[in-house]
Short mmCIF file of C-alpha atoms in Angstrom, two decimals:
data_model
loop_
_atom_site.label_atom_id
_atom_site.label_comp_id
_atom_site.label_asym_id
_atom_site.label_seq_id
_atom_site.Cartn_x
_atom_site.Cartn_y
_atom_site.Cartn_z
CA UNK A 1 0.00 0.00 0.00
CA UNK A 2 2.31 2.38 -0.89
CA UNK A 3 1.72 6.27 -0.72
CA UNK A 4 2.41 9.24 -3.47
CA UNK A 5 4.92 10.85 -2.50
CA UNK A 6 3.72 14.32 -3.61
CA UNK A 7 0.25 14.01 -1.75
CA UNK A 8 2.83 12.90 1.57
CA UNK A 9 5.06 15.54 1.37
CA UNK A 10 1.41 18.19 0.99
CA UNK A 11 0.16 15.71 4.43
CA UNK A 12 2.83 16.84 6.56
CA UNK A 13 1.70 20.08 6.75
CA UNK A 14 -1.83 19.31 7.59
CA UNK A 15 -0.62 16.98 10.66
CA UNK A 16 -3.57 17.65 12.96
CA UNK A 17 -3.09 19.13 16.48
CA UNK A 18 -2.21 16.74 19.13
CA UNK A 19 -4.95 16.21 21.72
CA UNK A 20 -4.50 17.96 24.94
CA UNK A 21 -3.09 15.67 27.81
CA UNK A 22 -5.90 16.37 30.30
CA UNK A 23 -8.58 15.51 27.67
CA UNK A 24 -6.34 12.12 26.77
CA UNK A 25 -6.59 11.29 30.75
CA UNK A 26 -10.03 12.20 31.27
CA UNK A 27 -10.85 9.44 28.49
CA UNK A 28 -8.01 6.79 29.75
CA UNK A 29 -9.38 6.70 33.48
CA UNK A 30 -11.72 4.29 32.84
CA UNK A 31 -9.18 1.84 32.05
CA UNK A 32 -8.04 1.41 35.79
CA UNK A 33 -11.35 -0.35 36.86
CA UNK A 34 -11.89 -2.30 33.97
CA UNK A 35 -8.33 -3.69 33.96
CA UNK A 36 -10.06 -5.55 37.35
CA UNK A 37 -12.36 -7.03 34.49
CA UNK A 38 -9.28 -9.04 32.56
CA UNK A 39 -6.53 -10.20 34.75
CA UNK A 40 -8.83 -11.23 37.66
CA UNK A 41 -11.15 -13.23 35.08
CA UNK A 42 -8.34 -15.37 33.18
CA UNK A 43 -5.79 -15.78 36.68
CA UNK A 44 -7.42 -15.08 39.89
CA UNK A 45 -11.37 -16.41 38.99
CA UNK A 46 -10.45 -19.67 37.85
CA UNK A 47 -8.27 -20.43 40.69
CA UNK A 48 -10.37 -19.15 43.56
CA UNK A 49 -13.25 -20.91 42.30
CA UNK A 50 -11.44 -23.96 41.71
CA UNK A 51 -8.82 -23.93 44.71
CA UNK A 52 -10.74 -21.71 47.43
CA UNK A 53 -14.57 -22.93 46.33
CA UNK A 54 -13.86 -26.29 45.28
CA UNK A 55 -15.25 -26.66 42.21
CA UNK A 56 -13.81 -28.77 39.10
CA UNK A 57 -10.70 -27.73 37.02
CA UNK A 58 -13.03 -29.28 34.19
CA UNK A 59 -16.28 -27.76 34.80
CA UNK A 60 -14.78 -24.11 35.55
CA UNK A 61 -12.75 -24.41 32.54
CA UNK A 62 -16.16 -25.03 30.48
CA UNK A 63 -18.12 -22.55 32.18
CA UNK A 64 -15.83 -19.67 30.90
CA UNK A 65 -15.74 -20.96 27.59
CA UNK A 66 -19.33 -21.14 27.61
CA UNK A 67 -18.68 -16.93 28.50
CA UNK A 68 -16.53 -16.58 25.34
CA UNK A 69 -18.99 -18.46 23.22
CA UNK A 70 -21.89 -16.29 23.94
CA UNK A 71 -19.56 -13.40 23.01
CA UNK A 72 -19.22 -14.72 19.68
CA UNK A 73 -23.31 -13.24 19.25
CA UNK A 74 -22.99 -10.60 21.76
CA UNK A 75 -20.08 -8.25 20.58
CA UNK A 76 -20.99 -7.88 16.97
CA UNK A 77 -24.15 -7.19 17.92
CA UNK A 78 -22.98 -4.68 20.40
CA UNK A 79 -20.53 -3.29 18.12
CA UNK A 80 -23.24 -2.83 14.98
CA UNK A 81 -25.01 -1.06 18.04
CA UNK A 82 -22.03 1.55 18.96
CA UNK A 83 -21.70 2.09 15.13
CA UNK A 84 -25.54 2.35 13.82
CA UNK A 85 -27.54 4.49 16.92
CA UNK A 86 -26.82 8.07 16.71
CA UNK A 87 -28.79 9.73 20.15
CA UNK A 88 -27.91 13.33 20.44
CA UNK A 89 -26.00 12.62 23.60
CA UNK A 90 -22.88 10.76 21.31
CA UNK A 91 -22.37 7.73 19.52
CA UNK A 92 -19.85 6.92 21.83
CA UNK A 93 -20.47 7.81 24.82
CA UNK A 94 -24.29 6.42 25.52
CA UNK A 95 -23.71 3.26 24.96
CA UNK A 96 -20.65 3.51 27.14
CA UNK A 97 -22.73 5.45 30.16
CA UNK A 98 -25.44 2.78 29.93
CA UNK A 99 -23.17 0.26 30.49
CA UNK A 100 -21.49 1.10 33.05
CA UNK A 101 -23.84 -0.54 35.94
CA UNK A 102 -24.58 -3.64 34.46
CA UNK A 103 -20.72 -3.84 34.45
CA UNK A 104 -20.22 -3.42 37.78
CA UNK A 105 -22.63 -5.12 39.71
CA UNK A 106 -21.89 -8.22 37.90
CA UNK A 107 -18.40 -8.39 38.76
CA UNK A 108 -19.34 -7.44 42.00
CA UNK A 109 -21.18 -10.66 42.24
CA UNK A 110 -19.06 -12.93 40.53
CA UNK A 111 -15.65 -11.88 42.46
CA UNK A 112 -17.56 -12.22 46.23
CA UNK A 113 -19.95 -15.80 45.24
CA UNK A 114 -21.53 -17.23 48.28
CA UNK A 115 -19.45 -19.88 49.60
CA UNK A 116 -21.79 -22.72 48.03
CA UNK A 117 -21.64 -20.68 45.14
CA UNK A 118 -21.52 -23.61 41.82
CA UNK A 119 -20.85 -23.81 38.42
CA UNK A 120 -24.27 -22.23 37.75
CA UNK A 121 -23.34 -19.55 39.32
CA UNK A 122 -19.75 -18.67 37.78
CA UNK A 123 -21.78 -19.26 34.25
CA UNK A 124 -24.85 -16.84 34.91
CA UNK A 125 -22.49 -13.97 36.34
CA UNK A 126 -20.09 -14.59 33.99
CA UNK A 127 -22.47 -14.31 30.78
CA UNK A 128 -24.10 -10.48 32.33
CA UNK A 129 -20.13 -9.36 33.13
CA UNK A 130 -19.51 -10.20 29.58
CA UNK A 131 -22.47 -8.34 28.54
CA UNK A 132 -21.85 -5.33 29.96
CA UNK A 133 -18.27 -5.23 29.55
CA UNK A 134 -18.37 -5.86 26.21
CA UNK A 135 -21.26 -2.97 25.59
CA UNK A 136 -18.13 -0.90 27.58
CA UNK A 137 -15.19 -1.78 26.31
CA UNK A 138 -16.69 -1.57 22.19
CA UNK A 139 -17.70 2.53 22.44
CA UNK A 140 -14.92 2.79 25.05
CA UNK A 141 -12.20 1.64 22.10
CA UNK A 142 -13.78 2.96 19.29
CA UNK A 143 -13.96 6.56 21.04
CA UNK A 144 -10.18 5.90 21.86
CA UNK A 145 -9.24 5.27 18.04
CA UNK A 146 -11.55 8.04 16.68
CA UNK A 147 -10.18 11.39 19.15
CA UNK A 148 -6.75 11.63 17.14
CA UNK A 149 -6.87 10.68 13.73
CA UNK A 150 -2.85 10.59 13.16
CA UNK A 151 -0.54 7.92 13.28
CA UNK A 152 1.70 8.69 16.27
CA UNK A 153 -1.00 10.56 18.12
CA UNK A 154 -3.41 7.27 18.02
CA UNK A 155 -0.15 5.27 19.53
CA UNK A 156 -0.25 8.26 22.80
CA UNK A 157 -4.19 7.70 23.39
CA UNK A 158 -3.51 3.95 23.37
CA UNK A 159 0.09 4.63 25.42
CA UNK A 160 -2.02 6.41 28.21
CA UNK A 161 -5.30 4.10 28.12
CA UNK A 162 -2.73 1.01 28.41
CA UNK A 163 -0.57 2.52 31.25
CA UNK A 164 -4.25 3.13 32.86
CA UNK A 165 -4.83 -0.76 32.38
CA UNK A 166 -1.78 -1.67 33.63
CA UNK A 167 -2.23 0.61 36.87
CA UNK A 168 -5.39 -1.14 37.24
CA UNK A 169 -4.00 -4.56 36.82
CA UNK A 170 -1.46 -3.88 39.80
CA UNK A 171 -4.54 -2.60 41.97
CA UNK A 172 -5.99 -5.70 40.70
CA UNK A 173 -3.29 -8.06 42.14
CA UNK A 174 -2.53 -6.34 45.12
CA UNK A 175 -6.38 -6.44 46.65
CA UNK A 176 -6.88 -9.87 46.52
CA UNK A 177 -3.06 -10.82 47.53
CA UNK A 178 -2.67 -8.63 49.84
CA UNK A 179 -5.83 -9.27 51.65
CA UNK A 180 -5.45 -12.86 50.80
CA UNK A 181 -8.30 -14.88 48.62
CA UNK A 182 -7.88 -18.85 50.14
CA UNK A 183 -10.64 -18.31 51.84
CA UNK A 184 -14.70 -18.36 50.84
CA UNK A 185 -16.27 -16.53 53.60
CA UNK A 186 -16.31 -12.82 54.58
CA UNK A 187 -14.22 -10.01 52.98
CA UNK A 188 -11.89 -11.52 50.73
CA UNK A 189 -9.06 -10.12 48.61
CA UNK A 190 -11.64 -11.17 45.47
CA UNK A 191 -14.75 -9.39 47.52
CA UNK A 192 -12.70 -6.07 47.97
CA UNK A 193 -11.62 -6.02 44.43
CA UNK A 194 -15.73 -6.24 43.43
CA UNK A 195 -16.35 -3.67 45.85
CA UNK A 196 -13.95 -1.22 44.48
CA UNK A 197 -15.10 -2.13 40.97
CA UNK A 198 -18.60 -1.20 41.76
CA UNK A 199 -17.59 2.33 43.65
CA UNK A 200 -14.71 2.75 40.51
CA UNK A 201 -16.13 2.02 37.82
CA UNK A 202 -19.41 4.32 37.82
CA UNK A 203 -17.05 6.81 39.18
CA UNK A 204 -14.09 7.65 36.84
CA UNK A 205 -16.69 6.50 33.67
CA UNK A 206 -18.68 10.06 34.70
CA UNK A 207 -15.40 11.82 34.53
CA UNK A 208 -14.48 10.29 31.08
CA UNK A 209 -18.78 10.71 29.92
CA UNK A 210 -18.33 14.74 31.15
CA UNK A 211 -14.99 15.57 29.84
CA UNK A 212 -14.33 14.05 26.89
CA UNK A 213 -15.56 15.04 23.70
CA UNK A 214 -17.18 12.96 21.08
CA UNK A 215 -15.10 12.79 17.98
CA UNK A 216 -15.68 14.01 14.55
CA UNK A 217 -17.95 10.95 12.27
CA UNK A 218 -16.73 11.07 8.90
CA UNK A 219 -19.49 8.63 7.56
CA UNK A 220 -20.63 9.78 4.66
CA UNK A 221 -23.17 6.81 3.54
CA UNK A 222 -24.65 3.48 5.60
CA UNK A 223 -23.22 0.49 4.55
CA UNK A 224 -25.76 -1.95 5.05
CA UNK A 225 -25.27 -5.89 6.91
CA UNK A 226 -24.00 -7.72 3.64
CA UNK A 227 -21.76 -4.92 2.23
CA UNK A 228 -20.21 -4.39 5.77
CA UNK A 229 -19.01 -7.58 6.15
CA UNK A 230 -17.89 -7.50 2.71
CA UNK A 231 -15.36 -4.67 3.16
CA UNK A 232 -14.69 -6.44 6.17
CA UNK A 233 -13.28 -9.33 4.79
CA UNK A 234 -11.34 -7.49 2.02
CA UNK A 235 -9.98 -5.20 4.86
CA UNK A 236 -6.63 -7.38 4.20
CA UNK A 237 -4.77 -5.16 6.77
CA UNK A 238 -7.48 -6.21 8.83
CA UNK A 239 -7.32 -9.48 8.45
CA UNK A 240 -3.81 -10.04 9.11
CA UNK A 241 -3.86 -7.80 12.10
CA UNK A 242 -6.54 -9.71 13.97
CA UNK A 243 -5.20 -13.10 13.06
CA UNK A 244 -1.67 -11.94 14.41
CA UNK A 245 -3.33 -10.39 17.45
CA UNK A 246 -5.52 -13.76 18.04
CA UNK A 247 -2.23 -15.55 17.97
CA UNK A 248 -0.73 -13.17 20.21
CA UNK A 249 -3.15 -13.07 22.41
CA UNK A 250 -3.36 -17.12 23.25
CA UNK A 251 0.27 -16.48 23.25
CA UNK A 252 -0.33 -13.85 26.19
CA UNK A 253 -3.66 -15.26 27.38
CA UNK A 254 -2.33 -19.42 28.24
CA UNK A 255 0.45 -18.22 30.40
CA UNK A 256 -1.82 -15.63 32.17
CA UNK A 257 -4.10 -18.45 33.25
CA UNK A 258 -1.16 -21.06 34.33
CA UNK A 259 0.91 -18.82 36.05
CA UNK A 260 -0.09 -18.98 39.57
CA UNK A 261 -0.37 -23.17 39.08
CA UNK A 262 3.27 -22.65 37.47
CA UNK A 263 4.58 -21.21 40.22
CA UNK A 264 2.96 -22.63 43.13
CA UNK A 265 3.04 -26.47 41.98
CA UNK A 266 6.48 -26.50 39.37
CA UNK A 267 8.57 -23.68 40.80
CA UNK A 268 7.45 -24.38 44.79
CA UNK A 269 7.31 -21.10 45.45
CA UNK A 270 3.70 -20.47 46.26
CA UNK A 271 4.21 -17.77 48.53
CA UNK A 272 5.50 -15.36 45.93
CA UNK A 273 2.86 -15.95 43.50
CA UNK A 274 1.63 -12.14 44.24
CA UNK A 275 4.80 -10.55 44.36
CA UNK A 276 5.95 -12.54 41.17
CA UNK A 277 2.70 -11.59 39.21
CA UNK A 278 2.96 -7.41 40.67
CA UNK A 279 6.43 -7.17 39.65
CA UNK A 280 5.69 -8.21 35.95
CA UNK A 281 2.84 -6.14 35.49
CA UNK A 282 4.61 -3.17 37.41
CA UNK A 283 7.83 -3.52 34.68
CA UNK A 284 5.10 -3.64 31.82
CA UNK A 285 4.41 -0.10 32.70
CA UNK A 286 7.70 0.82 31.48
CA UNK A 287 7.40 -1.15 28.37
CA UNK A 288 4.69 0.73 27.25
CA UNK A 289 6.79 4.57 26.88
CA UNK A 290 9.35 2.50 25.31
CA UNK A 291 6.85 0.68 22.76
CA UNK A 292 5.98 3.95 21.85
CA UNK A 293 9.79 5.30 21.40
CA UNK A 294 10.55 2.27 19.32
CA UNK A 295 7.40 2.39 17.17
CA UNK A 296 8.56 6.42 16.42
CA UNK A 297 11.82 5.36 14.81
CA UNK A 298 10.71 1.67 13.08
CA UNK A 299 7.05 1.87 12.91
CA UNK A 300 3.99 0.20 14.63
CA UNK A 301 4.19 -2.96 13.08
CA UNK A 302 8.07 -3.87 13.08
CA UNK A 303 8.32 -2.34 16.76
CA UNK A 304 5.46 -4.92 17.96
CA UNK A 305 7.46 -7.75 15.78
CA UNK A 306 10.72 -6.70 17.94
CA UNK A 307 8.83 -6.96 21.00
CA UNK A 308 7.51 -10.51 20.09
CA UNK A 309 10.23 -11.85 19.80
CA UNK A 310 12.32 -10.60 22.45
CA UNK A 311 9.67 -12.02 24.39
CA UNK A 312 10.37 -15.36 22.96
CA UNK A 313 14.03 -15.30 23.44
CA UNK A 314 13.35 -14.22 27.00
CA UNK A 315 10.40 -17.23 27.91
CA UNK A 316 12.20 -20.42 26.51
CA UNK A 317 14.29 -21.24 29.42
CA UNK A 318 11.10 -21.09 31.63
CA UNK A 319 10.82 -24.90 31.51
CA UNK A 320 14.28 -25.76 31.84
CA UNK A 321 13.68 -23.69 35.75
CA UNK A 322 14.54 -25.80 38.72
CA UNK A 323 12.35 -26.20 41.72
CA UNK A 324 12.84 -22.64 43.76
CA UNK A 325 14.14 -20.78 40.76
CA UNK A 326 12.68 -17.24 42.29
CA UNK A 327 15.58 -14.74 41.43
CA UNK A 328 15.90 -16.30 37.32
CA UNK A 329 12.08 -16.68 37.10
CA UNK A 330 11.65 -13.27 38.31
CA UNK A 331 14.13 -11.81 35.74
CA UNK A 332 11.95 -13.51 33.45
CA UNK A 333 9.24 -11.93 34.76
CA UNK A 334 11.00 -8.08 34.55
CA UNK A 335 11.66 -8.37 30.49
CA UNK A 336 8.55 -10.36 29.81
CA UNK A 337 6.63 -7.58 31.85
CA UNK A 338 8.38 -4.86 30.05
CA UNK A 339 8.02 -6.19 26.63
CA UNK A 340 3.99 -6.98 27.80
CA UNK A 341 4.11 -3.24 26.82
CA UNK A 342 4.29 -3.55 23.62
CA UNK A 343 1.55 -6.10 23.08
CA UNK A 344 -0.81 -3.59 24.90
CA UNK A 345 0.11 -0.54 23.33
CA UNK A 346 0.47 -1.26 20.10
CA UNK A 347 -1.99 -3.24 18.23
CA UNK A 348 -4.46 -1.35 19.21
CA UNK A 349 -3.12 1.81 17.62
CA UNK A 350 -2.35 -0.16 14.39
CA UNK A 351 -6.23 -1.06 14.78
CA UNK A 352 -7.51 2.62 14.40
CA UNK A 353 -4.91 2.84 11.48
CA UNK A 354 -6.67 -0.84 9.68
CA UNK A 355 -10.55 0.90 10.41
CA UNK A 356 -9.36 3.84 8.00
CA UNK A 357 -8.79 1.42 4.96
CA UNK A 358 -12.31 0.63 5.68
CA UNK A 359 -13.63 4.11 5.76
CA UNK A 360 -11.80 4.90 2.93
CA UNK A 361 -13.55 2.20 1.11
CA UNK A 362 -17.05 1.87 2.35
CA UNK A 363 -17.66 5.13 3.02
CA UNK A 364 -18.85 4.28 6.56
CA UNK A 365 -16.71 5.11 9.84
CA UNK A 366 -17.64 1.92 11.84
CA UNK A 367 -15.27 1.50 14.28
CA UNK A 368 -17.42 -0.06 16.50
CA UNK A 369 -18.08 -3.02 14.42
CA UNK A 370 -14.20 -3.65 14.38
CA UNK A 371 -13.40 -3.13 17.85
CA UNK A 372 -16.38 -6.22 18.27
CA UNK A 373 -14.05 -8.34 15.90
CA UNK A 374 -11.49 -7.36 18.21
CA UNK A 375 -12.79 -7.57 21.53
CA UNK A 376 -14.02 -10.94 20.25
CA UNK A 377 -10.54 -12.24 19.06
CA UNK A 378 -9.11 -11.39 22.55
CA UNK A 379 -12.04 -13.00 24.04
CA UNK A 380 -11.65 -15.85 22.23
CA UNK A 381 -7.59 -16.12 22.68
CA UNK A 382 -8.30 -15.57 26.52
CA UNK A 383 -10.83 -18.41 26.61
CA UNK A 384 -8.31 -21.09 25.06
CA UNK A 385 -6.18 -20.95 27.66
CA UNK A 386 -8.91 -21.59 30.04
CA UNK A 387 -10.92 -24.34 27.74
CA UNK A 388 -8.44 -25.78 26.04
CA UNK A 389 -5.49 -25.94 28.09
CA UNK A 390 -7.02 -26.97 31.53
CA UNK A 391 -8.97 -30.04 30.10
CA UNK A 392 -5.39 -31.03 28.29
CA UNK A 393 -3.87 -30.58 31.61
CA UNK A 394 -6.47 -32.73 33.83
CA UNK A 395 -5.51 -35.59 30.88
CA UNK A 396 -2.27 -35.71 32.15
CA UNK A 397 -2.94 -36.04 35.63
CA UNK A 398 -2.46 -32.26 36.87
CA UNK A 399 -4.58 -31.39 39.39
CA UNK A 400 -4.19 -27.83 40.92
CA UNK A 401 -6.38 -28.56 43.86
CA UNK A 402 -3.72 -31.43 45.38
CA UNK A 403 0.08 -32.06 46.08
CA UNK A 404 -0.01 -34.88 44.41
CA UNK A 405 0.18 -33.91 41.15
CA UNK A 406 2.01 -36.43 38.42
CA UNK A 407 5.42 -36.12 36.83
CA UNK A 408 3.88 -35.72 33.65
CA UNK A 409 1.59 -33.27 34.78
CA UNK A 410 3.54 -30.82 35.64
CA UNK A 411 5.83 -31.15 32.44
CA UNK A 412 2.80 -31.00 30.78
CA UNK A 413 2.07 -27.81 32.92
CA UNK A 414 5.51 -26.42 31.96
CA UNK A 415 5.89 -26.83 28.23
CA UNK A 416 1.96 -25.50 28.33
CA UNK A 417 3.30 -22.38 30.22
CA UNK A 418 6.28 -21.52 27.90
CA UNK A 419 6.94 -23.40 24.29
CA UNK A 420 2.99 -23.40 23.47
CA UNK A 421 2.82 -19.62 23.74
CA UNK A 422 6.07 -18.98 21.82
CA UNK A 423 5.07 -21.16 19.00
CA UNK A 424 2.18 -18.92 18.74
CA UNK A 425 4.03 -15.43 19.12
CA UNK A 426 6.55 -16.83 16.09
CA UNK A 427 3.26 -17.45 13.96
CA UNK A 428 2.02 -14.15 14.83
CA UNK A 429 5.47 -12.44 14.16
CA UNK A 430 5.71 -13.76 10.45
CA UNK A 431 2.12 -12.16 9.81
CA UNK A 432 3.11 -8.50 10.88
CA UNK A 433 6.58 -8.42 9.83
CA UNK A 434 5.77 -7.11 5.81
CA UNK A 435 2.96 -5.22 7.29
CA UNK A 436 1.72 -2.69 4.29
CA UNK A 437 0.43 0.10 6.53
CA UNK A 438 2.92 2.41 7.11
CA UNK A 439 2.70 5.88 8.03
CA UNK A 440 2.96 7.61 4.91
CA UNK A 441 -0.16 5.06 3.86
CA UNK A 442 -2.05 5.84 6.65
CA UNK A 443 -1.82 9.91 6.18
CA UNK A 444 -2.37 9.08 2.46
CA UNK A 445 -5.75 7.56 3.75
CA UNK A 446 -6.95 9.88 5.78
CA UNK A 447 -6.39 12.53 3.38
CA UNK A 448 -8.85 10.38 1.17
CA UNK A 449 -11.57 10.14 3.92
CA UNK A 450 -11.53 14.23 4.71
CA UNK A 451 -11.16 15.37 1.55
CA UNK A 452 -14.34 13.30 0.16
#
């Protein structure tokens, strides 16, 4: 996709302004509650309601893939919503407001279950959580890629929104660890983390509904059902983004959901599980200025390549750890966590650069419907490592709930941890590596969509 070069020398002059840094943070706030909404799901849920509550390694396994399966209706429906109803209030930002207590009183319920709570339960909370952070997240992202409309300035939103997640995420970990979540009854690290998701979440989504504007539509026809998913399809930057970022994301998503059964049951080191799983999240906050420094000087795409695979380099020996490895699994946690950075930050801003081929094209700006392919790929990615991996697991005799887990098991449990996910990264990396979007292609595309 390669630009003029007259029409990119005439774009640099008409870079847009950047968007003021209080208006970027009044957006990104939101992002520190519903962080509680990932991590917690895919690492903490699973093992408090298998460990703490009792309940099958199976049967929870299959009730969060029956989650992820109902998303495959629910966000494209959501995200033809956030794309198609225009109310006077913004696009955007209704959908996102009405959300917004559905959201938290279901993950208020499903992180503090009765202590007889069952599988029933974990399904039915899990499917209205998904609902309403789905009808979030959608407007939430779309908003995100549609307030700067250049190619650096969309990877600063999604810099600031992802440093927002990842302060969220530590919040996230510390609650329940610190408080302590091995137990069913009373306050709970899980129950405080619900309780300051329902106080949070209402809270700083006000801020971002009052504050920040709703962006500039440059629709200029409807595209109906049949013609949307046909530029879809032929979106080819598209389509090789999302199948990178699927790959990616069971990549990220299989170690997420192993690694407090990694470290308690094949390291030995159960009591640093929280200090272990802070300390990586706390260095992927620095990743994510330096994701953005890199992706200045080599682009989006090749900067997110690097990051794969120095992630790769840096997870293979993870196996090979002895029992009580804590100082070289933890320095395996500090570059992993720091190249995590780039995995947040970046795809997403290549994202809002993919939905302008699209608008270019159709005519349409429906962001919304591709942040639903999105949020559905990472839903999807997430849910593997729950579905797929744990039944795989249980087949070779690892059982998280006793000490007496098999030999094989917990190779099984290792190789599933480390060499799975960096297959999967490798996969991903030859996608993105020839990506066509550059910048100069991406200014050369907006200039199509304002100009018609």
């Amino acid at each position: 996709m390669a630009a003029n070069p007259d029409i990119a020398s005439r774009l640099q002059l008409a870079t847009p302004a950047p968007l003021a840094l209080a208006r970027i943070i009044a957006y990104a706030l939101p992002a520190i509650p519903l962080a509680a909404l990932t991590l917690p799901l895919y690492v903490l849920v699973p093992t408090f309601y298998t460990e703490t509550l009792g309940l099958s390694l199976a049967s929870v396994g299959f009730a969060l893939l029956i989650v992820r399966v109902f998303d495959a209706v629910n966000d494209p429906l959501i995200g033809w919503a956030a794309d198609r109803f225009r109310p006077g209030f913004g696009r955007r930002r209704t959908l996102f407001a009405i959300s917004l207590p559905l959201t938290a009183l279901s993950a208020f319920m499903l992180f503090w279950p009765p202590v007889d709570a069952s599988v029933l339960w974990l399904a039915a909370w899990g499917l209205l959580l998904s609902l309403g952070y789905t009808a979030a997240l959608i407007p939430f992202s779309a908003w995100g890629a549609e307030l700067a409309t250049d190619y650096h300035g969309r990877s600063r939103i999604t810099a600031w929104r992802e440093g927002f997640t990842l302060v969220g995420t530590l919040i996230a970990i510390a609650l329940p660890f610190s408080i302590g979540f091995d137990r069913a009854g009373g306050v709970h690290g899980l129950a405080a983390l619900g309780l300051a998701i329902l106080v949070g979440l209402p809270l700083f989504g006000a801020v971002t509904v009052a504050l920040t504007p709703e962006p500039v539509e440059h629709s200029r026809v409807r595209v109906d059902l049949k013609a949307g998913l046909s530029h879809l399809v032929r979106n080819r930057p598209f389509v090789r983004l999302i199948l990178a970022f699927f790959l990616n994301g069971l990549a990220n998503g299989i170690p997420a959901t192993l690694f407090l059964y990694f470290v308690s049951a094949r390291l030995g080191l159960p009591d640093a599980r929280g200090s272990l799983l802070f300390f990586y999240f706390l260095c992927a906050i620095a990743g994510v200025p330096l994701a953005a420094w890199v992706a200045r000087r080599v682009g989006k795409h090749r900067a997110w390549c690097y990051g794969m695979l120095a992630a790769c380099a840096a997870f293979a020996p993870a196996p090979l750890l002895p029992e009580g490895s804590l100082i070289a699994f933890a320095t395996i946690c500090a570059v992993t966590g720091l190249l995590l950075g780039f995995d947040l930050s970046l795809p997403p801003a290549i994202q809002a650069d993919v939905i302008d081929v699209d608008t270019a094209a159709s005519g349409e700006q429906r962001s919304g419907t591709y942040f639903a392919a999105w949020s559905l790929a990472t839903k999807l990615s997430l849910a593997g490592g729950v579905g797929v991996v744990f039944p795989i697991l249980a087949a070779f005799g690892f059982d998280p709930a006793s000490s007496a887990s098999t030999g094989n098991g917990l190779t099984a449990l290792a190789v599933a941890y480390a060499w799975v996910p960096i297959a999967a990264k490798l996969a991903s990396i030859t996608i993105m590596w020839n990506f066509p979007l550059d910048e100069t292609a991406q200014k050369e595309l907006r200039n199509r969509i304002e100009t018609a």
